[in-house]
Coordinates of C-alpha atoms in Angstrom, one line a residue:
M295 CA 0.1 -39.9 9.5
T296 CA 0.0 -39.4 13.3
A297 CA -3.1 -38.5 15.2
W298 CA -1.4 -35.3 16.3
K299 CA -0.8 -34.0 12.8
E300 CA -4.4 -34.8 11.8
Q301 CA -5.6 -33.0 14.9
L302 CA -3.7 -29.9 13.9
A303 CA -4.1 -29.8 10.2
F304 CA -7.6 -31.3 9.8
A305 CA -9.4 -29.7 12.8
P306 CA -13.0 -28.7 12.0
L307 CA -13.3 -25.3 10.4
E308 CA -15.0 -22.5 12.3
N309 CA -14.9 -19.9 9.5
A310 CA -18.1 -19.3 7.6
D311 CA -16.3 -19.0 4.4
R312 CA -15.2 -22.5 4.4
G313 CA -14.4 -22.9 0.7
E314 CA -11.5 -20.4 1.0
E315 CA -10.5 -21.4 4.5
V316 CA -10.0 -25.1 3.8
G317 CA -7.5 -24.4 1.1
R318 CA -5.7 -21.9 3.3
R319 CA -5.6 -24.3 6.2
L320 CA -4.1 -27.1 4.1
R321 CA -1.6 -24.8 2.4
H322 CA -0.3 -23.5 5.8
A323 CA 0.0 -27.1 7.1
I324 CA 1.9 -28.2 4.1
E325 CA 4.2 -25.2 3.5
L326 CA 5.0 -24.8 7.3
G327 CA 5.9 -28.5 7.8
V328 CA 2.9 -29.8 9.7
L329 CA 2.2 -32.0 6.8
E330 CA 5.5 -33.3 5.6
D331 CA 6.8 -33.6 2.1
G332 CA 5.9 -37.0 0.6
S333 CA 3.3 -37.9 3.2
Q334 CA -0.1 -39.2 1.9
L335 CA -3.3 -37.3 2.7
P336 CA -6.3 -39.2 3.9
S337 CA -9.2 -39.9 1.6
E338 CA -11.3 -37.0 0.3
S339 CA -14.4 -38.4 2.1
Y340 CA -12.5 -38.6 5.3
L341 CA -10.9 -35.2 5.1
A342 CA -14.3 -33.6 4.2
S343 CA -15.9 -35.2 7.2
R344 CA -13.0 -34.4 9.5
M345 CA -12.9 -30.7 8.5
G346 CA -16.7 -30.2 8.4
V347 CA -16.9 -29.4 4.6
S348 CA -18.6 -30.9 1.6
T349 CA -16.6 -33.3 -0.5
L350 CA -17.0 -30.8 -3.4
T351 CA -15.5 -28.0 -1.3
L352 CA -12.6 -30.2 -0.2
R353 CA -12.1 -31.4 -3.8
A354 CA -11.9 -27.8 -5.1
A355 CA -9.3 -26.9 -2.3
L356 CA -7.1 -29.9 -3.3
A357 CA -7.3 -28.9 -7.0
E358 CA -6.0 -25.4 -6.0
L359 CA -3.1 -27.0 -4.0
R360 CA -2.3 -29.2 -7.0
G361 CA -2.1 -26.0 -9.2
L362 CA 0.3 -24.5 -6.7
G363 CA 2.4 -27.6 -6.8
L364 CA 1.8 -28.5 -3.1
V365 CA -0.1 -31.7 -3.7
E366 CA 0.3 -34.4 -6.4
T367 CA -2.1 -37.2 -7.3
R368 CA -0.8 -40.7 -8.0
R369 CA -2.9 -43.2 -9.8
G370 CA -3.1 -47.0 -9.4
K371 CA -2.4 -49.3 -6.4
G372 CA -1.2 -47.2 -3.5
G373 CA -2.2 -44.0 -5.2
G374 CA -3.9 -41.0 -3.7
S375 CA -3.0 -37.4 -2.8
F376 CA 0.6 -36.8 -1.6
V377 CA 2.2 -33.7 -0.1
K378 CA 4.8 -32.1 -2.3
A379 CA 6.4 -29.2 -0.5
N380 CA 9.7 -27.5 0.2
T381 CA 9.4 -26.6 3.9
G382 CA 12.6 -24.7 4.1
D383 CA 11.3 -21.3 3.1
I384 CA 9.3 -20.7 6.3
A385 CA 9.9 -16.9 6.3
R386 CA 8.5 -16.5 2.7
V387 CA 5.5 -18.6 3.6
Q388 CA 4.9 -16.7 6.8
R389 CA 4.9 -13.3 5.1
Q390 CA 2.5 -14.6 2.4
S391 CA 0.1 -16.0 5.1
L392 CA 0.3 -12.8 7.1
E393 CA -1.0 -10.7 4.2
A394 CA -4.3 -12.4 4.6
Y395 CA -4.8 -10.8 8.0
S396 CA -5.5 -7.2 8.9
L397 CA -4.2 -5.7 12.2
E398 CA -7.7 -5.8 13.5
D399 CA -7.9 -9.5 12.7
L400 CA -4.7 -10.2 14.6
R401 CA -5.7 -8.0 17.5
D402 CA -8.9 -9.9 17.9
L403 CA -7.1 -13.2 17.6
R404 CA -4.7 -12.1 20.2
E405 CA -7.4 -11.2 22.7
Y406 CA -9.4 -14.4 21.9
R407 CA -6.4 -16.6 22.3
A408 CA -5.4 -14.9 25.5
F409 CA -8.8 -15.4 27.0
L410 CA -8.9 -19.1 26.1
A411 CA -5.3 -19.7 27.4
G412 CA -6.0 -17.8 30.6
S413 CA -9.3 -19.5 31.2
A414 CA -7.7 -22.9 30.6
A415 CA -4.8 -22.2 32.9
A416 CA -7.1 -21.0 35.8
A417 CA -9.3 -24.0 35.3
A418 CA -6.3 -26.3 35.4
A419 CA -5.1 -24.7 38.6
A420 CA -8.5 -25.3 40.2
A421 CA -8.4 -28.9 39.1
I422 CA -5.0 -29.4 40.8
Q423 CA -6.5 -28.1 44.1
S424 CA -9.2 -30.7 43.8
H425 CA -6.7 -33.5 42.7
R426 CA -8.6 -33.9 39.4
L427 CA -5.5 -33.3 37.2
S428 CA -2.3 -35.1 36.5
M429 CA 0.6 -32.8 35.5
G430 CA 2.7 -35.4 33.7
R431 CA 1.7 -34.5 30.1
L432 CA 1.6 -30.7 30.7
D433 CA 5.1 -30.9 32.4
Y434 CA 6.5 -32.7 29.4
T435 CA 5.0 -30.5 26.6
A436 CA 6.1 -27.3 28.4
T437 CA 9.7 -27.9 27.7
E438 CA 9.6 -30.4 24.7
I439 CA 10.3 -27.4 22.5
L440 CA 13.9 -27.1 23.7
A441 CA 14.8 -30.4 21.9
C442 CA 13.5 -29.2 18.5
E443 CA 16.1 -28.4 15.9
H444 CA 13.8 -27.5 13.1
T445 CA 11.3 -24.7 12.9
A446 CA 8.5 -27.1 11.8
D447 CA 9.1 -29.3 14.9
A448 CA 9.2 -26.2 17.2
I449 CA 5.8 -25.1 15.7
R450 CA 4.3 -28.5 16.5
A451 CA 5.8 -28.6 20.0
D452 CA 4.5 -25.1 20.9
S453 CA 1.0 -26.0 19.5
K454 CA 1.1 -29.3 21.5
F455 CA 1.6 -27.4 24.7
H456 CA -1.2 -24.9 24.1
I457 CA -3.7 -27.7 23.1
E458 CA -2.6 -29.7 26.2
L459 CA -3.1 -26.6 28.4
A460 CA -6.6 -26.3 26.9
A461 CA -7.3 -30.0 27.5
S462 CA -6.2 -29.5 31.1
S463 CA -9.2 -27.3 31.6
G464 CA -11.5 -30.2 31.3
S465 CA -13.6 -28.5 28.6
V466 CA -14.0 -30.3 25.3
R467 CA -15.4 -27.1 23.6
L468 CA -12.4 -25.0 24.7
T469 CA -10.0 -27.6 23.5
R470 CA -11.6 -27.7 20.1
Q471 CA -11.3 -24.0 19.8
E472 CA -7.6 -24.0 20.7
V473 CA -6.9 -26.8 18.2
A474 CA -8.7 -24.6 15.5
L475 CA -6.8 -21.5 16.4
Q476 CA -3.4 -23.3 16.5
A477 CA -4.0 -24.7 13.0
E478 CA -4.8 -21.2 11.9
V479 CA -2.3 -18.9 13.4
G480 CA 0.1 -21.1 15.5
P481 CA 2.8 -21.3 12.9
L482 CA 2.8 -17.5 12.3
I483 CA 4.2 -16.8 15.7
W484 CA 7.7 -18.2 14.7
V485 CA 9.1 -15.0 13.2
D486 CA 12.6 -15.7 14.8
P487 CA 12.7 -19.4 15.8
S488 CA 16.2 -19.3 17.2
G489 CA 15.4 -16.4 19.5
H490 CA 11.8 -17.5 20.4
R491 CA 12.4 -21.2 21.4
D492 CA 14.1 -20.6 24.8
A493 CA 11.7 -17.8 25.7
A494 CA 8.7 -19.9 24.9
A495 CA 9.9 -22.8 27.0
E496 CA 10.6 -20.6 29.9
E497 CA 7.1 -19.1 29.8
H498 CA 5.5 -22.4 29.4
T499 CA 7.4 -23.6 32.5
R500 CA 6.2 -20.6 34.6
I501 CA 2.6 -21.3 33.6
V502 CA 2.9 -25.0 34.6
E503 CA 4.5 -24.0 38.0
A504 CA 1.6 -21.7 38.7
I505 CA -0.9 -24.5 37.8
S506 CA 1.0 -26.9 40.0
A507 CA 0.8 -24.5 42.9
G508 CA -2.9 -24.3 42.4
D509 CA -2.6 -20.4 41.9
A510 CA -5.4 -19.8 39.4
D511 CA -4.9 -16.0 39.3
R512 CA -1.2 -16.2 38.6
A513 CA -1.7 -19.1 36.0
R514 CA -4.3 -17.0 34.2
A515 CA -2.1 -13.9 34.2
L516 CA 0.9 -15.8 32.9
A517 CA -1.0 -17.6 30.2
E518 CA -2.5 -14.4 29.0
E519 CA 0.8 -12.5 29.0
H520 CA 2.5 -15.4 27.1
V521 CA -0.1 -15.5 24.4
R522 CA -0.1 -11.7 23.9
R523 CA 3.6 -11.6 23.6
D524 CA 3.5 -14.4 21.0
M525 CA 0.8 -12.6 19.0
N526 CA 2.5 -9.2 19.3
L527 CA 5.5 -10.7 17.4
V528 CA 3.0 -11.6 14.6
I529 CA 1.4 -8.0 14.8
D530 CA 4.9 -6.4 14.5
E531 CA 5.6 -8.6 11.5
R532 CA 2.3 -7.7 9.9
M533 CA 3.1 -3.9 10.4
D534 CA 6.4 -4.3 8.9
L535 CA 4.8 -5.7 5.7
E536 CA 3.0 -2.3 5.2
G537 CA 6.0 -0.2 6.0
T538 CA 6.3 3.0 3.9
P539 CA 9.7 3.4 2.2
A540 CA 11.6 6.3 3.7
D541 CA 12.3 7.7 0.3
S542 CA 8.6 7.8 -0.6
P543 CA 7.6 11.3 -1.8
H544 CA 4.7 11.2 0.7
Y545 CA 6.7 10.1 3.6
P546 CA 7.3 12.9 6.3
A547 CA 11.0 13.9 6.3
S548 CA 10.9 15.2 9.9
V549 CA 9.0 14.9 13.2
D550 CA 7.4 18.3 12.6
E551 CA 6.2 17.3 9.1
A552 CA 4.8 14.0 10.5
V553 CA 3.0 15.8 13.3
A554 CA 1.5 18.3 10.8
A555 CA 0.4 15.5 8.5
I556 CA -1.2 13.6 11.4
E557 CA -3.1 16.7 12.3
S558 CA -4.2 17.1 8.8
V559 CA -5.5 13.5 8.5
A560 CA -7.4 13.9 11.7
A561 CA -9.1 16.9 10.3
V562 CA -9.9 15.0 7.1
F563 CA -11.7 12.3 9.2
A564 CA -13.6 14.9 11.2
G565 CA -14.4 16.9 8.0
T566 CA -15.6 13.9 6.1
A567 CA -17.8 12.7 9.0
A568 CA -19.3 16.2 9.2
A569 CA -19.9 16.5 5.4
S570 CA -21.7 13.1 5.3
M571 CA -23.9 14.0 8.2
R572 CA -24.8 17.3 6.5
E573 CA -25.9 15.3 3.3
V574 CA -28.1 13.0 5.5
E575 CA -29.5 15.9 7.5
Q576 CA -30.7 17.7 4.4
A577 CA -32.7 14.6 3.5
V578 CA -34.1 14.4 7.0
R579 CA -35.2 18.0 7.0
A580 CA -36.6 17.8 3.5
S581 CA -38.7 14.7 4.4
I582 CA -40.1 16.3 7.6
G583 CA -40.8 19.6 5.8
S584 CA -42.7 17.8 3.0
G585 CA -44.7 15.7 5.4
A586 CA -43.5 12.5 3.8
S587 CA -44.7 9.2 5.2
R588 CA -42.4 7.1 7.3
E589 CA -41.6 4.7 4.4
R590 CA -40.9 7.6 2.0
A591 CA -38.7 9.4 4.6
D592 CA -36.8 6.3 5.2
S593 CA -36.2 5.7 1.5
D594 CA -35.1 9.3 0.9
I595 CA -32.8 9.4 3.9
Y596 CA -31.2 6.0 3.1
A597 CA -30.5 7.2 -0.5
A598 CA -28.8 10.3 1.0
A599 CA -26.8 8.0 3.3
R600 CA -25.7 5.9 0.4
R601 CA -24.5 8.9 -1.5
A602 CA -22.6 10.2 1.6
V603 CA -20.8 6.9 2.1
A604 CA -19.8 6.7 -1.6
I605 CA -18.3 10.2 -1.2
G606 CA -16.7 9.5 2.2
V607 CA -14.7 6.3 1.5
P608 CA -12.1 5.3 2.3
F609 CA -12.4 7.5 5.6
L610 CA -15.9 6.4 6.5
Y611 CA -17.4 3.0 7.2
G612 CA -21.0 4.0 7.3
T613 CA -23.4 6.9 8.0
G614 CA -27.1 7.4 8.6
F615 CA -30.0 8.6 10.8
V616 CA -31.8 7.1 13.9
A617 CA -35.3 8.5 14.2
D618 CA -36.5 9.4 17.7
Q619 CA -39.7 7.6 19.0
S620 CA -41.1 10.7 20.7
Y621 CA -41.4 12.5 17.4
F622 CA -42.2 9.7 14.9
G623 CA -44.2 7.5 17.2
E624 CA -41.6 4.7 16.6
S625 CA -37.9 4.5 16.5
W626 CA -36.2 3.4 13.1
I627 CA -32.9 3.6 11.4
S628 CA -31.7 4.5 7.9
W629 CA -28.1 3.6 7.8
C630 CA -25.7 2.7 5.0
Y631 CA -22.4 0.9 5.7
T632 CA -19.7 -1.1 3.8
P633 CA -19.1 -4.5 5.5
A634 CA -17.9 -6.0 2.2
G635 CA -15.7 -3.1 1.2
P636 CA -16.2 0.5 -0.1
E637 CA -17.5 -0.7 -3.5
S638 CA -20.4 -2.6 -1.9
P639 CA -22.5 -0.3 0.3
Q640 CA -25.4 -2.0 2.1
R641 CA -28.2 -1.1 4.4
L642 CA -27.7 -1.8 8.1
Y643 CA -30.6 -3.8 9.6
I644 CA -31.1 -3.5 13.3
D645 CA -34.0 -5.0 15.5
M646 CA -35.1 -1.7 17.1
D647 CA -36.9 -3.5 19.8
L648 CA -33.6 -4.7 21.1
Y649 CA -31.6 -1.6 20.4
D650 CA -31.3 0.8 23.3
F651 CA -30.3 4.1 21.8
A652 CA -30.5 5.9 25.1
T653 CA -27.4 4.1 26.3
A654 CA -25.6 4.0 23.0
P655 CA -21.9 5.0 23.3
W656 CA -22.3 7.4 20.3
R657 CA -25.5 9.1 21.4
P658 CA -24.8 12.9 21.0
D659 CA -25.1 15.3 23.8
D660 CA -28.5 16.6 24.8
T661 CA -28.0 20.2 23.9
G662 CA -29.7 22.9 21.7
D663 CA -30.3 23.3 18.0
D664 CA -26.8 24.2 17.2
S665 CA -25.2 21.4 19.1
P666 CA -21.6 20.5 18.1
I667 CA -20.6 17.2 16.6
H668 CA -20.0 14.6 19.2
T669 CA -17.2 12.1 18.9
S670 CA -17.5 8.8 20.7
H671 CA -14.7 6.8 22.2
A672 CA -13.6 3.5 20.6
Y673 CA -16.1 0.8 21.1
V674 CA -17.3 -2.5 19.7
D675 CA -20.7 -1.9 18.0
A676 CA -22.3 -5.1 19.2
S677 CA -25.8 -3.9 18.5
G678 CA -25.1 -2.7 15.0
T679 CA -22.1 -3.2 12.7
N680 CA -20.2 -5.7 15.0
E681 CA -17.0 -3.6 14.3
N682 CA -14.5 -1.8 16.5
I683 CA -15.4 1.8 15.6
I684 CA -15.7 5.5 16.5
T685 CA -18.8 7.3 15.7
F686 CA -19.2 11.0 15.0
S687 CA -22.8 12.1 15.8
K688 CA -25.1 15.2 15.9
R689 CA -28.7 15.8 17.1
V690 CA -31.3 17.0 14.6
V691 CA -33.7 19.5 15.9
V692 CA -36.6 20.8 13.7
A693 CA -38.9 23.7 14.9
G694 CA -37.7 23.1 18.5
S695 CA -38.4 19.4 18.4
Y696 CA -35.8 16.7 18.7
V697 CA -36.3 14.4 15.8
G698 CA -33.3 12.0 15.9
A699 CA -29.6 11.7 15.6
L700 CA -27.1 11.6 12.7
G701 CA -24.0 9.5 12.8
A702 CA -21.0 8.6 10.8
D703 CA -18.9 5.5 11.7
V704 CA -15.1 5.1 11.2
R705 CA -13.5 1.7 11.8
I706 CA -10.5 1.7 14.1
G707 CA -8.7 -0.2 11.3
Q708 CA -9.2 2.7 8.9
L709 CA -7.6 5.0 11.4
Q710 CA -4.6 2.7 11.8
T711 CA -4.2 2.4 8.0
A712 CA -4.3 6.2 7.5
F713 CA -2.1 7.2 10.4
E714 CA 0.5 4.4 10.5
P715 CA 2.7 5.6 7.6
L716 CA 2.9 9.0 9.3
L717 CA 3.6 7.5 12.7
R718 CA 6.6 5.6 11.4
A719 CA 8.4 8.9 11.1
L720 CA 8.0 9.4 14.9
P721 CA 9.8 7.6 17.8
P722 CA 8.9 4.0 18.6
N723 CA 6.0 3.5 21.0
T724 CA 4.1 6.5 19.6
C725 CA 0.3 6.2 19.7
I726 CA -2.8 8.1 18.9
V727 CA -5.4 7.6 21.7
D728 CA -9.0 8.6 22.3
Q729 CA -10.6 10.4 25.3
H730 CA -10.3 7.3 27.4
G731 CA -6.8 6.5 26.5
A732 CA -7.7 3.6 24.0
V733 CA -5.1 3.3 21.3
I734 CA -6.6 4.0 17.9
A735 CA -3.3 4.0 15.9
T736 CA 0.2 3.1 16.7
N737 CA 3.6 2.5 15.2
T738 CA 4.4 -0.3 17.7
G739 CA 2.7 -3.7 17.4
R740 CA 2.2 -4.4 21.1
Y741 CA 0.0 -1.2 21.6
V742 CA -2.6 -2.3 19.0
G743 CA -5.8 -2.5 20.8
G744 CA -4.3 -1.3 24.1
T745 CA -5.0 1.4 26.6
I746 CA -2.4 4.0 27.7
P747 CA -2.9 5.7 31.1
K748 CA -2.9 9.4 30.9
A749 CA 0.0 9.7 33.2
D750 CA 2.2 7.8 30.7
Q751 CA 1.2 9.8 27.7
N752 CA 4.5 11.6 27.1
E753 CA 4.4 14.8 24.9
R754 CA 0.7 14.6 24.8
R755 CA -0.6 16.8 21.8
A756 CA -4.2 17.4 21.2
L757 CA -5.3 16.8 17.6
P758 CA -7.6 19.6 16.1
G759 CA -11.3 18.9 15.8
V760 CA -11.4 15.5 17.5
P761 CA -10.9 14.3 21.2
W762 CA -7.7 12.4 20.2
W763 CA -4.2 12.9 21.4
L764 CA -0.8 12.1 19.8
C765 CA 1.5 10.6 22.5
M766 CA 5.1 10.3 21.4
G767 CA 7.6 7.8 22.8
I768 CA 5.5 6.3 25.6
A769 CA 7.6 5.3 28.5
G770 CA 7.3 2.0 30.2
D771 CA 5.9 -1.3 29.1
H772 CA 2.1 -1.5 28.6
E773 CA 1.8 -4.4 26.4
D774 CA -0.5 -6.2 28.8
Q775 CA -2.9 -3.3 29.2
H776 CA -5.7 -4.0 26.7
A777 CA -9.1 -2.6 26.2

């Protein structure tokens, strides 16, 4: 087995859930042709060491692959584990593999891959300026893909270029990350090999030309655009897997019906968030009114938040209360959320010494007792849930004193899942955007996670109860405008 195939198939795993990931990695490598039919796998101890997992974990993954008929074990002299695969059904394998990813997963992978590729290309261009880089291998791998007749070969050639680009940066860590990403998602890009091969070679060549010219800014931009286009093919394919049949009884039959349904769903999100906050607010007011201790108040409020989340799924991701330091003498949080799924609500723990609520994107407006519900823009909750969310929030005022804020989180993925079947009845390039133009739901893959300038928001219709707009048939090409 060549060093290249080992590098791609057996790269160290980054995923924390390595038991599941090691099996998926090897399955992808076998079914998509990186590991060829009949080839012998290295020893279990070598594989385990190479992939950074225990021998027991590796052995369990191989047992699963044997059960799927992808690996066979031969006894005696010359025995071992051998690949047993039919690599011809690439489309079937790709669809099965895609089902393991959400649109948010793919959006994050797109942006991460674009960042790595752009950084590598810019660093390589800088190295050219200081005569620290030879272009021979990068030149060759850029167009090697044109000679590939089979999809599995094209996958390998494309991955080789991206790994060589990463290596050209001079960063070992960046190169390792690119190897791991290529092993994970590189094969999924090849939705239409015949139509993609020439385009990939052309884009590779432009990147190499910018590097050769020492133009770091252009090299970065071209590399980022190339990766985003590749990943948008994957996102489009993933969206197609969830398409709602046109004859479904719940599928809108006309544009007017679709718009009305979208308005109704937006109202459900807003109404569910408001109802969850009312449940928590009752517990807050009851605790303060009874003079309960901080520990008892926290317990009662969290119990209410847990009930509210159970009632609010699948629309809510979490809800709770942040106590204000000026009233309680210290700031604390009682919050329930569902990181493992709606069936497993959990308490959210935050280090309040490091959490700056005064600058939080979801902090409600400083108004009076009857302040309306505030709706944040889309943001990554790096200080809390570590998710891409929108938060509904409201101040709590008791006897004229501000005591804290209520909040209800909705994951952007929940919005996409709820709105997408309805958006499919509308023209392509239709999006729902927040108050800053960030796309929170769309029927076109390249807009997932993007931002649409207000000037390009054709037929901009406000949705009731939320600061969101339905923008139908957006004109122009904004696939490279990302949040």
